Each structure stands twice: as C-alpha cells, then as structure tokens.
Amino acid sequence: MSTTTDLASLPGAAPSVTVPSETELSETAPSEAVPAAASPLTERYGPDQAVLLAPPTEAIDGILRHRTVRAYRPDPLDEAVLPTLVAAAQSAPTSSNMQFWSVVAVADPERKDRLAALAGGQEHIRQAPLLLVWVADLARARAIGEAHGTSLEGTDYLDSTVVAFVDAALAAQNAVVAAESLGLGTVYIGALRHHPEQVAAELGLPEGTVAVVGLVVGHPDPAGGERVKPRLPQAAVLHHETYDLDAQAEHVDAYEDVIAPFYRDEGLTESWRRRVVDRLAIPGPQRGHAHLHSALAARGLPSR
C-alpha cells in the first residue's frame, strides 16, 4: 500500500536537510571535540563545554534542539499529524513486544478544559489543539488471557507495571521527536498523575490501565520565547564502568553557573540545587503523588 501524504509538505514541517551517505561519512574527518559555539550544544551545556560528537545528522540536530513549549497558537493540526505521531510511537522499543501502552487523543475543548483543571490549570492544555494522554495498559493483555481462559497473574507484579510505564514513556518520547521534526511544539503534563482516578473517569480508562503522562502538541506561539534549557554537564551523569557519586559535586557546581541565568530570565529561583530540595521535600509539589501506589492498586495495578 502506498502512502498518500508527503510529511515534508505538512504545515510547519522542518525544512529538509541532506543527511550524509555512508560513503560521505567515511570520508569525514574523525570525530573530535566540537566547540559548543559551533553546535546546538551551546545552549544545552553552556559556551565553555566541548563534547565529542559523531558527524552530525538531521536526527541528532533535532534532538539536541529540543525545547519545552508552553505557548501555542490555536491553529488546527493537519489530519496526518496524529497518525504520524502514533506510527513514530509504535516504532519505539517495547519490552518483549508486549506493547503495554495505549494513547488517548483529546481534541475536544471541554474535555481538555476539565483535564487542564485536574492538572493544576495549565493553560497550554487549553491553548493547543491536541493533548495525548499516554497510558500504561495491562487491560489488553488481560483481555487476551481471558479469551484464552487463562488468568494472567503476572500482570499483578510490580515488574509488569514498571514495564508498562517504561513502554509508554518510550512511545511518548518517539512522538515528541516526530512532532518536533514537523515543526510542532510539545510539553509533557506529569500533573495528570495527581488525580489518576478522575483522569481515568474522564477518559473512560478500564481497570488495568492508568494515565502515565500527558503530552500537549501544537503550533508554537513565537511570542512564547521558549529556549533550549541547559542540562547538567555530561561528567555529572556519565559514569565509566562504575558509578562515582563523589565525582559529581564539582560538575553540579559548574552547572549552577550555567543554569542560573536561564532561571533568572524565567523569573525562577536561580539555584538548581535549591529547586531539587524544594521539589522533593515534603510537604512540597510531590505531595500530589504521595497516594500513587494506592491509586495504582485501585486502577487494577497492584504492583506487588
């Protein structure tokens, strides 16, 4: 069956980039430390970092330029966008090909408004034309077991719940990469986990499923001014052979200097360390997730 949609022609699609062939890559000079100023790494790591990069590709460049978008135009999406994002999501790895995930596409303004309220009133859920809710889904497997006269007790184990969450997250991130390649913006909505039962009722989720995360998709509003957010130096997260916690301290110190101007421009607390402490101390923002284990059990995911 031939496809009928040229994705490069979709509104807002990123301009085409010629990717080097294997022959061209073999003729490229060996990888060397690339100054941050010569690549998207400037914003990601700061101007003083140098990172060893393979010859650049369109895919790598797009991933490095990822930014969270929280301001959207109301323009509708091309009808080919949703199936394209789902195809990308289904191309993600999945444990043993079990495919323990589903996604609910929400475009109805009234439903988006109710979900936005459950997520703490996040306006971008209302602004953008599409909200994708990624679901850890063991209901499909149980239905298959029931059809075969077999009770799938393995779906009650913690490992099955973890696998379902991981599968859903991998699928969602593939959709993010695909959306951004089409010139669209995205932002994850983790706050849907604050009210798993209400979200499940709103979406008609059966027992054995739970919403993992939401994903807003739409056309970025240029007035939003979102930028690439700096990350920790690689030396803080990359360990060779064995883990070394003590070695991270100096790199976290360096990161404070890189992230502080970004947070200052956003009107936020400038210290990343302070934000970690404030977020994870109880009571704090995480109090909304304190009931998650019991909520999972109530959703038919006992995770024992």
Coordinates of C-alpha atoms in Angstrom, one line a residue:
M1 CA 0.0 0.0 0.0
S2 CA 1.4 3.4 -0.9
T3 CA 1.3 6.3 1.4
T4 CA -0.8 9.3 0.3
T5 CA 0.8 12.1 2.5
D6 CA 4.1 13.8 1.9
L7 CA 5.0 14.6 5.5
A8 CA 7.6 17.2 4.4
S9 CA 4.7 19.2 3.0
L10 CA 2.8 19.4 6.3
P11 CA 2.3 22.9 7.6
G12 CA 5.2 23.9 9.9
A13 CA 7.3 21.0 8.8
A14 CA 11.0 21.5 9.3
P15 CA 13.0 22.2 6.2
S16 CA 14.6 19.2 4.6
V17 CA 18.2 18.5 5.4
T18 CA 20.6 16.4 3.4
V19 CA 21.9 13.6 5.5
P20 CA 25.4 12.4 4.5
S21 CA 25.6 9.0 2.9
E22 CA 27.7 6.2 4.4
T23 CA 30.4 6.9 1.8
E24 CA 30.4 10.6 2.7
L25 CA 30.5 9.8 6.4
S26 CA 33.5 7.5 5.8
E27 CA 35.3 10.4 4.2
T28 CA 34.5 12.8 7.1
A29 CA 37.4 13.6 9.4
P30 CA 37.4 11.6 12.6
S31 CA 35.1 12.8 15.4
E32 CA 36.8 15.5 17.6
A33 CA 35.7 17.7 20.5
V34 CA 33.4 20.2 18.9
P35 CA 33.4 23.7 20.5
A36 CA 29.9 24.4 21.9
A37 CA 29.7 27.6 19.9
A38 CA 29.7 25.5 16.7
S39 CA 26.6 23.4 17.5
P40 CA 23.3 23.3 19.5
L41 CA 25.4 22.3 22.4
T42 CA 26.0 25.9 23.3
E43 CA 22.5 26.3 24.8
R44 CA 22.4 22.7 26.1
Y45 CA 25.7 22.8 28.0
G46 CA 26.9 26.4 28.0
P47 CA 29.6 28.1 26.0
D48 CA 32.6 26.6 27.9
Q49 CA 31.8 22.9 27.2
A50 CA 33.3 20.8 24.5
V51 CA 31.7 17.5 23.7
L52 CA 32.9 14.7 21.4
L53 CA 30.3 14.4 18.7
A54 CA 29.9 11.9 15.8
P55 CA 29.4 13.5 12.4
P56 CA 26.1 15.5 12.6
T57 CA 22.8 14.1 11.3
E58 CA 19.4 15.7 11.0
A59 CA 18.1 13.4 13.7
I60 CA 20.8 14.3 16.2
D61 CA 20.5 18.0 15.5
G62 CA 16.7 17.9 16.1
I63 CA 17.0 16.1 19.4
L64 CA 19.7 18.5 20.7
R65 CA 17.5 21.5 19.8
H66 CA 14.5 20.1 21.9
R67 CA 12.8 22.8 23.9
T68 CA 9.6 22.8 26.1
V69 CA 6.8 24.9 24.6
R70 CA 4.2 26.4 26.8
A71 CA 2.6 28.9 24.5
Y72 CA 0.6 27.8 21.4
R73 CA -1.4 29.2 18.5
P74 CA -4.9 27.7 18.2
D75 CA -4.3 26.6 14.6
P76 CA -5.6 23.0 14.0
L77 CA -3.1 20.3 13.1
D78 CA -3.0 18.6 9.7
E79 CA -5.0 15.4 9.8
A80 CA -1.9 13.4 9.0
V81 CA -0.1 14.6 12.2
L82 CA -1.8 12.3 14.7
P83 CA -1.4 9.0 12.8
T84 CA 2.2 10.1 12.1
L85 CA 2.9 10.6 15.8
V86 CA 1.3 7.3 16.7
A87 CA 3.4 5.5 14.0
A88 CA 6.5 7.0 15.5
A89 CA 5.4 6.0 18.9
Q90 CA 4.8 2.4 17.8
S91 CA 8.3 2.3 16.3
A92 CA 9.8 2.7 19.8
P93 CA 11.3 -0.3 21.6
T94 CA 8.8 -2.3 23.8
S95 CA 9.7 -5.0 26.2
S96 CA 9.4 -8.4 24.6
N97 CA 7.0 -6.8 22.1
M98 CA 4.3 -6.8 24.8
Q99 CA 3.3 -3.2 23.8
F100 CA 1.8 -2.5 27.3
W101 CA 0.7 1.0 26.4
S102 CA -2.1 2.9 24.7
V103 CA -2.7 6.6 24.0
V104 CA -5.9 8.7 24.2
A105 CA -6.0 11.6 21.8
V106 CA -8.0 14.5 23.2
A107 CA -9.1 17.4 21.0
D108 CA -12.5 18.3 22.5
P109 CA -12.1 21.7 24.1
E110 CA -14.4 20.9 27.0
R111 CA -12.6 17.7 27.8
K112 CA -9.2 19.5 27.6
D113 CA -10.5 22.1 29.9
R114 CA -11.5 19.6 32.5
L115 CA -8.2 17.8 32.2
A116 CA -6.4 21.1 32.5
A117 CA -8.2 21.8 35.7
L118 CA -7.1 18.3 37.0
A119 CA -3.5 19.2 36.1
G120 CA -3.5 22.4 38.1
G121 CA -4.9 24.8 35.5
Q122 CA -2.1 24.6 32.9
E123 CA -3.3 26.9 30.2
H124 CA -1.3 25.4 27.4
I125 CA -3.5 22.3 27.6
R126 CA -6.4 24.5 26.6
Q127 CA -4.4 26.5 24.0
A128 CA -3.0 23.7 21.9
P129 CA -5.3 21.7 19.6
L130 CA -4.2 18.3 20.9
L131 CA -3.5 16.5 24.2
L132 CA -2.1 13.0 24.0
V133 CA -2.5 11.0 27.2
W134 CA -0.1 8.1 27.4
V135 CA -1.5 5.1 29.2
A136 CA 0.2 2.1 31.0
D137 CA -2.1 -0.6 29.7
L138 CA -2.3 -4.1 31.1
A139 CA -6.0 -4.4 30.3
R140 CA -5.4 -5.5 26.7
A141 CA -3.1 -8.4 27.8
R142 CA -5.6 -9.5 30.5
A143 CA -8.4 -9.5 27.9
I144 CA -6.2 -11.7 25.7
G145 CA -5.6 -14.0 28.7
E146 CA -9.4 -14.1 29.5
A147 CA -10.1 -15.0 25.8
H148 CA -7.8 -18.0 26.3
G149 CA -9.3 -19.0 29.6
T150 CA -6.1 -18.0 31.5
S151 CA -5.7 -15.6 34.4
L152 CA -2.5 -13.6 33.8
E153 CA -1.3 -13.2 37.4
G154 CA 2.0 -11.8 36.1
T155 CA 0.2 -8.5 35.3
D156 CA -0.2 -8.0 39.1
Y157 CA 3.5 -7.8 39.6
L158 CA 5.5 -4.6 40.1
D159 CA 7.7 -5.5 37.1
S160 CA 4.7 -5.5 34.8
T161 CA 3.7 -2.1 36.0
V162 CA 7.2 -0.8 35.5
V163 CA 7.4 -2.3 32.0
A164 CA 4.1 -0.6 31.1
F165 CA 5.3 2.8 32.4
V166 CA 8.6 2.4 30.5
D167 CA 6.9 1.3 27.3
A168 CA 4.5 4.3 27.5
A169 CA 7.4 6.7 28.1
L170 CA 9.5 5.4 25.2
A171 CA 6.5 5.7 22.9
A172 CA 5.7 9.2 24.1
Q173 CA 9.3 10.4 23.5
N174 CA 9.3 9.0 20.0
A175 CA 6.2 11.0 19.4
V176 CA 7.9 14.1 20.7
V177 CA 10.9 13.7 18.3
A178 CA 8.5 13.2 15.4
A179 CA 6.4 16.2 16.3
E180 CA 9.4 18.5 16.6
S181 CA 10.7 17.3 13.2
L182 CA 7.4 18.6 11.8
G183 CA 7.9 22.0 13.3
L184 CA 5.5 21.4 16.2
G185 CA 6.0 22.1 19.9
T186 CA 5.3 19.8 22.8
V187 CA 5.2 19.8 26.6
Y188 CA 4.7 16.9 29.0
I189 CA 2.0 17.1 31.6
G190 CA 3.1 15.0 34.6
A191 CA 0.4 16.6 36.9
L192 CA -2.2 14.3 35.4
R193 CA -0.8 11.7 37.9
H194 CA -2.1 13.9 40.8
H195 CA -5.6 12.7 40.1
P196 CA -5.4 9.2 38.4
E197 CA -8.9 8.2 39.3
Q198 CA -10.5 11.4 37.9
V199 CA -8.4 11.3 34.8
A200 CA -9.3 7.6 34.3
A201 CA -13.0 8.5 34.6
E202 CA -12.7 11.4 32.2
L203 CA -11.0 9.2 29.6
G204 CA -13.0 6.1 30.2
L205 CA -10.0 4.0 31.1
P206 CA -10.7 0.4 32.0
E207 CA -9.4 -1.5 35.0
G208 CA -5.7 -2.4 34.5
T209 CA -4.8 1.0 33.0
V210 CA -3.6 4.3 34.3
A211 CA -2.5 7.6 32.7
V212 CA 1.3 7.9 32.8
V213 CA 1.7 11.4 31.4
G214 CA 0.1 13.9 29.1
L215 CA 1.7 15.4 26.0
V216 CA 0.5 18.7 24.6
V217 CA 1.1 19.1 20.8
G218 CA 0.6 22.2 18.7
H219 CA 2.0 25.1 16.8
P220 CA 4.3 27.1 19.0
D221 CA 3.4 30.8 19.5
P222 CA 6.5 32.7 18.6
A223 CA 5.7 35.2 21.3
G224 CA 6.3 32.5 23.9
G225 CA 10.1 32.8 23.5
E226 CA 10.9 29.3 24.8
R227 CA 14.6 28.4 24.7
V228 CA 16.7 25.3 25.0
K229 CA 17.2 24.6 28.7
P230 CA 20.7 23.9 29.9
R231 CA 21.4 20.5 31.3
L232 CA 24.0 19.1 33.7
P233 CA 27.5 18.5 32.3
Q234 CA 27.9 15.1 30.9
A235 CA 30.5 14.4 33.5
A236 CA 27.7 14.6 36.2
V237 CA 25.6 11.9 34.6
L238 CA 28.0 9.7 32.6
H239 CA 29.9 7.1 34.6
H240 CA 32.5 4.8 33.1
E241 CA 32.4 1.2 34.3
T242 CA 31.3 2.0 37.9
Y243 CA 29.2 4.7 39.5
D244 CA 31.0 7.6 41.3
L245 CA 28.8 9.8 43.3
D246 CA 31.5 11.9 44.9
A247 CA 32.9 12.9 41.4
Q248 CA 29.7 14.7 40.6
A249 CA 29.9 17.5 43.1
E250 CA 32.3 19.8 41.1
H251 CA 30.2 19.3 37.9
V252 CA 27.0 20.2 39.8
D253 CA 28.8 23.4 41.0
A254 CA 29.6 24.3 37.4
Y255 CA 26.0 23.7 36.3
E256 CA 24.8 26.2 38.9
D257 CA 26.7 28.9 37.0
V258 CA 25.2 27.8 33.6
I259 CA 21.5 27.4 34.7
A260 CA 21.3 30.5 36.9
P261 CA 21.0 33.0 34.1
F262 CA 18.3 30.8 32.4
Y263 CA 16.3 30.6 35.6
R264 CA 16.8 34.3 36.2
D265 CA 15.4 35.2 32.8
E266 CA 12.4 32.9 33.6
G267 CA 11.8 34.6 36.9
L268 CA 12.6 31.4 38.9
T269 CA 14.8 30.5 41.8
E270 CA 18.3 30.6 40.3
S271 CA 19.8 27.7 42.2
W272 CA 19.2 24.2 40.7
R273 CA 20.1 22.6 44.0
R274 CA 17.5 24.7 45.8
R275 CA 14.9 23.7 43.3
V276 CA 15.7 20.0 43.8
V277 CA 15.3 20.4 47.5
D278 CA 12.1 22.4 47.3
R279 CA 10.5 20.0 44.9
L280 CA 11.3 16.8 46.7
A281 CA 10.9 18.0 50.3
I282 CA 7.5 17.0 51.9
P283 CA 5.2 18.9 52.0
G284 CA 6.0 20.2 48.6
P285 CA 5.0 19.7 44.9
Q286 CA 5.5 15.9 45.2
R287 CA 2.7 15.6 47.8
G288 CA 0.3 15.3 44.9
H289 CA 1.9 11.9 44.1
A290 CA 2.0 10.5 47.6
H291 CA -1.1 8.4 47.0
L292 CA 0.1 6.9 43.7
H293 CA 0.8 3.4 45.0
S294 CA -2.7 3.1 46.4
A295 CA -4.2 4.7 43.2
L296 CA -2.4 2.1 41.1
A297 CA -3.9 -0.7 43.1
A298 CA -7.4 0.9 42.8
R299 CA -6.8 1.0 39.0
G300 CA -6.1 -2.7 38.9
L301 CA -2.4 -2.5 39.0
P302 CA -1.5 -3.9 42.5
S303 CA 2.2 -3.9 41.7
R304 CA 3.1 -6.5 44.3

